[in-house]
CSV table of C-alpha atoms in Angstrom, one decimal:
chain,number,residue,atom,x,y,z
C,1,LYS,CA,62.9,35.8,88.9
C,2,GLN,CA,62.9,33.5,92.0
C,3,GLU,CA,59.8,33.7,94.1
C,4,VAL,CA,59.3,32.0,97.4
C,5,THR,CA,55.9,31.3,99.1
C,6,GLN,CA,55.2,30.0,102.5
C,7,ILE,CA,52.0,28.4,103.7
C,8,PRO,CA,50.3,28.9,106.1
C,9,ALA,CA,50.9,32.6,106.9
C,10,ALA,CA,50.1,31.9,110.5
C,11,LEU,CA,49.5,28.8,112.7
C,12,SER,CA,48.3,28.4,116.2
C,13,VAL,CA,48.6,25.0,117.9
C,14,PRO,CA,48.4,23.5,121.4
C,15,GLU,CA,51.6,22.3,123.0
C,16,GLY,CA,52.7,18.8,122.0
C,17,GLU,CA,51.4,18.8,118.4
C,18,ASN,CA,53.5,17.8,115.5
C,19,LEU,CA,53.3,20.4,112.7
C,20,VAL,CA,54.4,21.0,109.1
C,21,LEU,CA,55.4,24.3,107.6
C,22,ASN,CA,55.5,24.6,103.8
C,23,CYS,CA,57.7,26.5,101.4
C,24,SER,CA,57.6,26.6,97.6
C,25,PHE,CA,59.9,28.2,95.1
C,26,THR,CA,59.5,28.9,91.4
C,27,ASP,CA,63.1,28.3,90.1
C,28,SER,CA,64.7,25.0,90.8
C,29,ALA,CA,68.2,26.2,89.9
C,30,ILE,CA,69.3,26.6,93.5
C,31,TYR,CA,72.4,25.9,95.5
C,32,ASN,CA,70.6,25.3,98.8
C,33,LEU,CA,67.6,26.1,100.9
C,34,GLN,CA,67.8,27.4,104.5
C,35,TRP,CA,65.2,27.6,107.2
C,36,PHE,CA,65.5,30.4,109.8
C,37,ARG,CA,63.7,31.3,113.0
C,38,GLN,CA,63.0,34.9,113.9
C,39,ASP,CA,61.8,36.1,117.3
C,40,PRO,CA,60.0,39.5,117.4
C,41,GLY,CA,62.3,42.4,116.6
C,42,LYS,CA,65.3,40.1,116.4
C,43,GLY,CA,67.7,38.8,113.8
C,44,LEU,CA,67.6,35.4,112.1
C,45,THR,CA,68.7,32.2,113.6
C,46,SER,CA,69.6,29.5,111.1
C,47,LEU,CA,67.8,26.2,111.8
C,48,LEU,CA,68.7,23.9,108.9
C,49,LEU,CA,70.6,24.2,105.7
C,50,ILE,CA,69.8,21.7,102.9
C,51,GLN,CA,72.1,21.5,99.8
C,52,SER,CA,70.5,21.0,96.4
C,53,SER,CA,71.8,17.5,96.3
C,54,GLN,CA,70.3,16.5,99.6
C,55,ARG,CA,66.8,15.4,100.4
C,56,GLU,CA,66.5,16.2,104.1
C,57,GLN,CA,68.3,17.5,107.2
C,58,THR,CA,67.5,16.9,110.8
C,59,SER,CA,68.3,18.7,114.0
C,60,GLY,CA,66.7,17.6,117.2
C,61,ARG,CA,62.9,17.9,116.9
C,62,LEU,CA,63.3,19.6,113.5
C,63,ASN,CA,63.3,17.9,110.1
C,64,ALA,CA,63.5,19.7,106.8
C,65,SER,CA,62.9,18.0,103.4
C,66,LEU,CA,63.7,19.3,99.9
C,67,ASP,CA,62.2,18.3,96.6
C,68,LYS,CA,64.0,20.5,94.2
C,69,SER,CA,62.3,19.2,91.1
C,70,SER,CA,58.9,20.2,92.4
C,71,GLY,CA,60.2,23.4,94.1
C,72,ARG,CA,59.1,22.4,97.6
C,73,SER,CA,60.4,22.2,101.1
C,74,THR,CA,58.7,21.3,104.3
C,75,LEU,CA,59.8,21.9,107.9
C,76,TYR,CA,58.5,19.4,110.4
C,77,ILE,CA,58.5,20.3,114.1
C,78,ALA,CA,57.8,17.4,116.4
C,79,ALA,CA,56.3,17.7,119.8
C,80,SER,CA,55.9,21.5,119.7
C,81,GLN,CA,56.6,23.6,122.7
C,82,PRO,CA,55.7,27.2,123.7
C,83,GLY,CA,59.3,28.2,123.2
C,84,ASP,CA,58.9,27.3,119.5
C,85,SER,CA,56.7,30.3,119.0
C,86,ALA,CA,58.3,32.5,116.5
C,87,THR,CA,58.3,33.4,112.8
C,88,TYR,CA,59.8,30.8,110.5
C,89,LEU,CA,61.4,31.9,107.3
C,90,CYS,CA,62.4,29.8,104.3
C,91,ALA,CA,65.1,31.2,101.9
C,92,VAL,CA,66.7,29.8,98.8
C,93,ARG,CA,70.1,30.6,97.4
C,94,SER,CA,69.9,30.7,93.6
C,95,ARG,CA,72.4,29.7,91.0
C,96,GLY,CA,73.9,31.7,88.3
C,97,GLY,CA,73.0,34.9,86.5
C,98,THR,CA,72.0,37.9,88.4
C,99,SER,CA,70.7,35.9,91.3
C,100,TYR,CA,74.1,34.4,92.1
C,101,GLY,CA,74.6,34.0,95.8
C,102,LYS,CA,71.7,36.0,97.1
C,103,LEU,CA,68.9,34.7,99.3
C,104,THR,CA,65.3,35.0,98.3
C,105,PHE,CA,62.9,34.8,101.3
C,106,GLY,CA,59.3,33.8,101.8
C,107,GLN,CA,57.0,36.0,103.8
C,108,GLY,CA,57.3,33.6,106.8
C,109,THR,CA,54.9,31.6,108.9
C,110,ILE,CA,54.0,33.0,112.3
C,111,LEU,CA,53.8,30.1,114.7
C,112,THR,CA,52.1,30.3,118.1
C,113,VAL,CA,52.3,27.3,120.4
C,114,HIS,CA,50.0,27.7,123.4
C,115,PRO,CA,50.3,25.7,126.7
S,1,ASP,CA,83.4,32.3,118.3
S,2,ALA,CA,81.7,35.7,117.6
S,3,GLY,CA,78.9,35.6,115.1
S,4,VAL,CA,77.8,38.6,113.0
S,5,THR,CA,77.9,41.8,114.9
S,6,GLN,CA,75.9,44.9,113.8
S,7,SER,CA,75.9,48.4,115.2
S,8,PRO,CA,74.0,50.3,116.3
S,9,THR,CA,71.0,48.2,117.4
S,10,HIS,CA,68.5,51.1,117.1
S,11,LEU,CA,68.6,54.4,115.3
S,12,ILE,CA,66.2,57.3,114.9
S,13,LYS,CA,66.8,59.7,112.0
S,14,THR,CA,64.9,62.6,110.4
S,15,ARG,CA,63.7,62.4,106.9
S,16,GLY,CA,66.3,63.7,104.5
S,17,GLN,CA,69.2,62.8,106.7
S,18,GLN,CA,71.9,60.2,106.0
S,19,VAL,CA,72.7,57.1,108.0
S,20,THR,CA,75.6,54.6,108.2
S,21,LEU,CA,75.1,51.1,109.6
S,22,ARG,CA,78.0,48.8,110.4
S,23,CYS,CA,78.6,45.0,110.3
S,24,SER,CA,81.4,42.7,111.3
S,25,PRO,CA,81.1,39.2,109.7
S,26,LYS,CA,81.5,35.9,111.5
S,27,SER,CA,85.2,34.9,111.9
S,28,GLY,CA,86.3,33.1,108.7
S,29,HIS,CA,83.6,34.6,106.5
S,30,ASP,CA,84.6,36.9,103.6
S,31,THR,CA,81.2,37.7,102.0
S,32,VAL,CA,78.8,40.2,103.4
S,33,SER,CA,75.2,40.8,102.3
S,34,TRP,CA,72.7,43.4,103.5
S,35,TYR,CA,68.9,42.9,103.7
S,36,GLN,CA,66.0,45.2,104.5
S,37,GLN,CA,63.1,43.8,106.4
S,38,ALA,CA,59.9,45.8,106.7
S,39,LEU,CA,57.4,44.9,109.4
S,40,GLY,CA,55.5,41.7,108.6
S,41,GLN,CA,57.6,41.0,105.5
S,42,GLY,CA,60.5,38.7,104.6
S,43,PRO,CA,63.9,40.2,104.2
S,44,GLN,CA,64.7,41.8,100.8
S,45,PHE,CA,68.2,41.6,99.4
S,46,ILE,CA,70.0,45.0,99.0
S,47,PHE,CA,73.5,44.1,97.9
S,48,GLN,CA,76.4,41.7,98.5
S,49,TYR,CA,80.1,42.5,98.9
S,50,TYR,CA,83.1,40.2,98.2
S,51,GLU,CA,86.7,41.2,97.9
S,52,GLU,CA,85.8,44.8,98.7
S,53,GLU,CA,83.5,45.1,95.6
S,54,GLU,CA,79.8,45.1,95.2
S,55,ARG,CA,79.1,41.8,93.4
S,56,GLN,CA,75.3,41.8,93.3
S,57,ARG,CA,72.6,44.3,93.9
S,58,GLY,CA,68.9,44.0,94.5
S,59,ASN,CA,66.1,46.4,93.4
S,60,PHE,CA,67.1,49.3,95.6
S,61,PRO,CA,67.8,52.9,94.5
S,62,ASP,CA,71.3,54.5,94.4
S,63,ARG,CA,70.6,56.2,97.7
S,64,PHE,CA,71.6,52.8,99.2
S,65,SER,CA,75.4,52.3,99.0
S,66,GLY,CA,77.9,50.2,100.7
S,67,HIS,CA,81.5,49.4,101.3
S,68,GLN,CA,83.6,46.5,102.4
S,69,PHE,CA,86.9,46.9,104.2
S,70,PRO,CA,90.1,44.7,103.9
S,71,ASN,CA,89.1,43.0,107.2
S,72,TYR,CA,85.8,42.0,105.6
S,73,SER,CA,83.6,44.3,107.7
S,74,SER,CA,81.1,46.3,105.9
S,75,GLU,CA,79.0,49.5,106.0
S,76,LEU,CA,75.6,50.3,104.6
S,77,ASN,CA,74.9,54.0,103.8
S,78,VAL,CA,71.5,55.4,103.1
S,79,ASN,CA,71.2,59.0,101.8
S,80,ALA,CA,68.2,61.3,101.7
S,81,LEU,CA,66.2,59.1,104.1
S,82,LEU,CA,62.5,58.5,103.4
S,83,LEU,CA,59.8,57.5,105.9
S,84,GLY,CA,59.6,54.2,103.9
S,85,ASP,CA,63.2,53.4,104.7
S,86,SER,CA,62.1,52.6,108.3
S,87,ALA,CA,62.9,48.9,108.7
S,88,LEU,CA,65.1,46.3,110.3
S,89,TYR,CA,68.4,46.1,108.4
S,90,LEU,CA,70.1,42.8,108.6
S,91,CYS,CA,73.7,41.9,107.7
S,92,ALA,CA,74.6,38.3,106.7
S,93,SER,CA,77.9,36.7,106.2
S,94,SER,CA,79.1,33.6,104.4
S,95,GLY,CA,82.4,31.8,104.0
S,96,ASP,CA,81.5,30.3,100.6
S,97,ARG,CA,80.0,32.1,97.7
S,98,SER,CA,78.0,29.2,96.5
S,99,ILE,CA,77.2,26.3,98.9
S,100,GLY,CA,77.6,27.8,102.3
S,101,GLY,CA,74.8,28.9,104.6
S,102,TYR,CA,74.4,32.4,105.8
S,103,THR,CA,74.8,33.7,109.3
S,104,PHE,CA,72.8,36.7,110.2
S,105,GLY,CA,73.3,39.5,112.8
S,106,SER,CA,70.7,40.8,115.2
S,107,GLY,CA,70.0,43.7,112.9
S,108,THR,CA,69.7,47.5,113.2
S,109,ARG,CA,66.2,48.9,113.7
S,110,LEU,CA,66.1,52.2,111.8
S,111,THR,CA,63.2,54.6,112.4
S,112,VAL,CA,62.8,57.6,110.1
S,113,VAL,CA,60.6,60.4,111.4
């Protein structure tokens, strides 16, 4: 059974800091890993999708890395801004068996960036 | 290009009632999944539909059922509502059953009183 853990559970930083969010998963048999952002009471916005054959993806100030063999991914946010405040969720799409195609989510990291 | 559309946005039901939530996938997507997200938790997989059939199911009771229509839209039905069913219900669509990313809707907030 795939399990996804995100550390830290919450993070509060001053504006301008570079920060790292961590995600770990127990089963390396994945198709891909996706990072999402969720604003309070809202749906999920996809930030980055990394296929299992890739090592990293970048979009603007965001960079996500994937080490499938060790079951880890990190989301790096450069020069954080108050508008980055949200919950960040990591999800893996598992291969094969009964887990085919579904996403397994971590609990999320609540990020607060204060001016 | 419209993304994933869910309706209604909010719903209040009484314990024991039945509810139907609706989802239209992103244009070009043929696979629809439903997730339940309790406050402060990550989303939990309910089930996935492809070619109008339930292909995969999470650890949810039979009170949770669904349907996919020929136009790929989907419904989630919950019978005999419990207070614990109060949550944000998210619909996600994908155009590739293996390697594609998922696009999520804004969700339906269900409150059971």
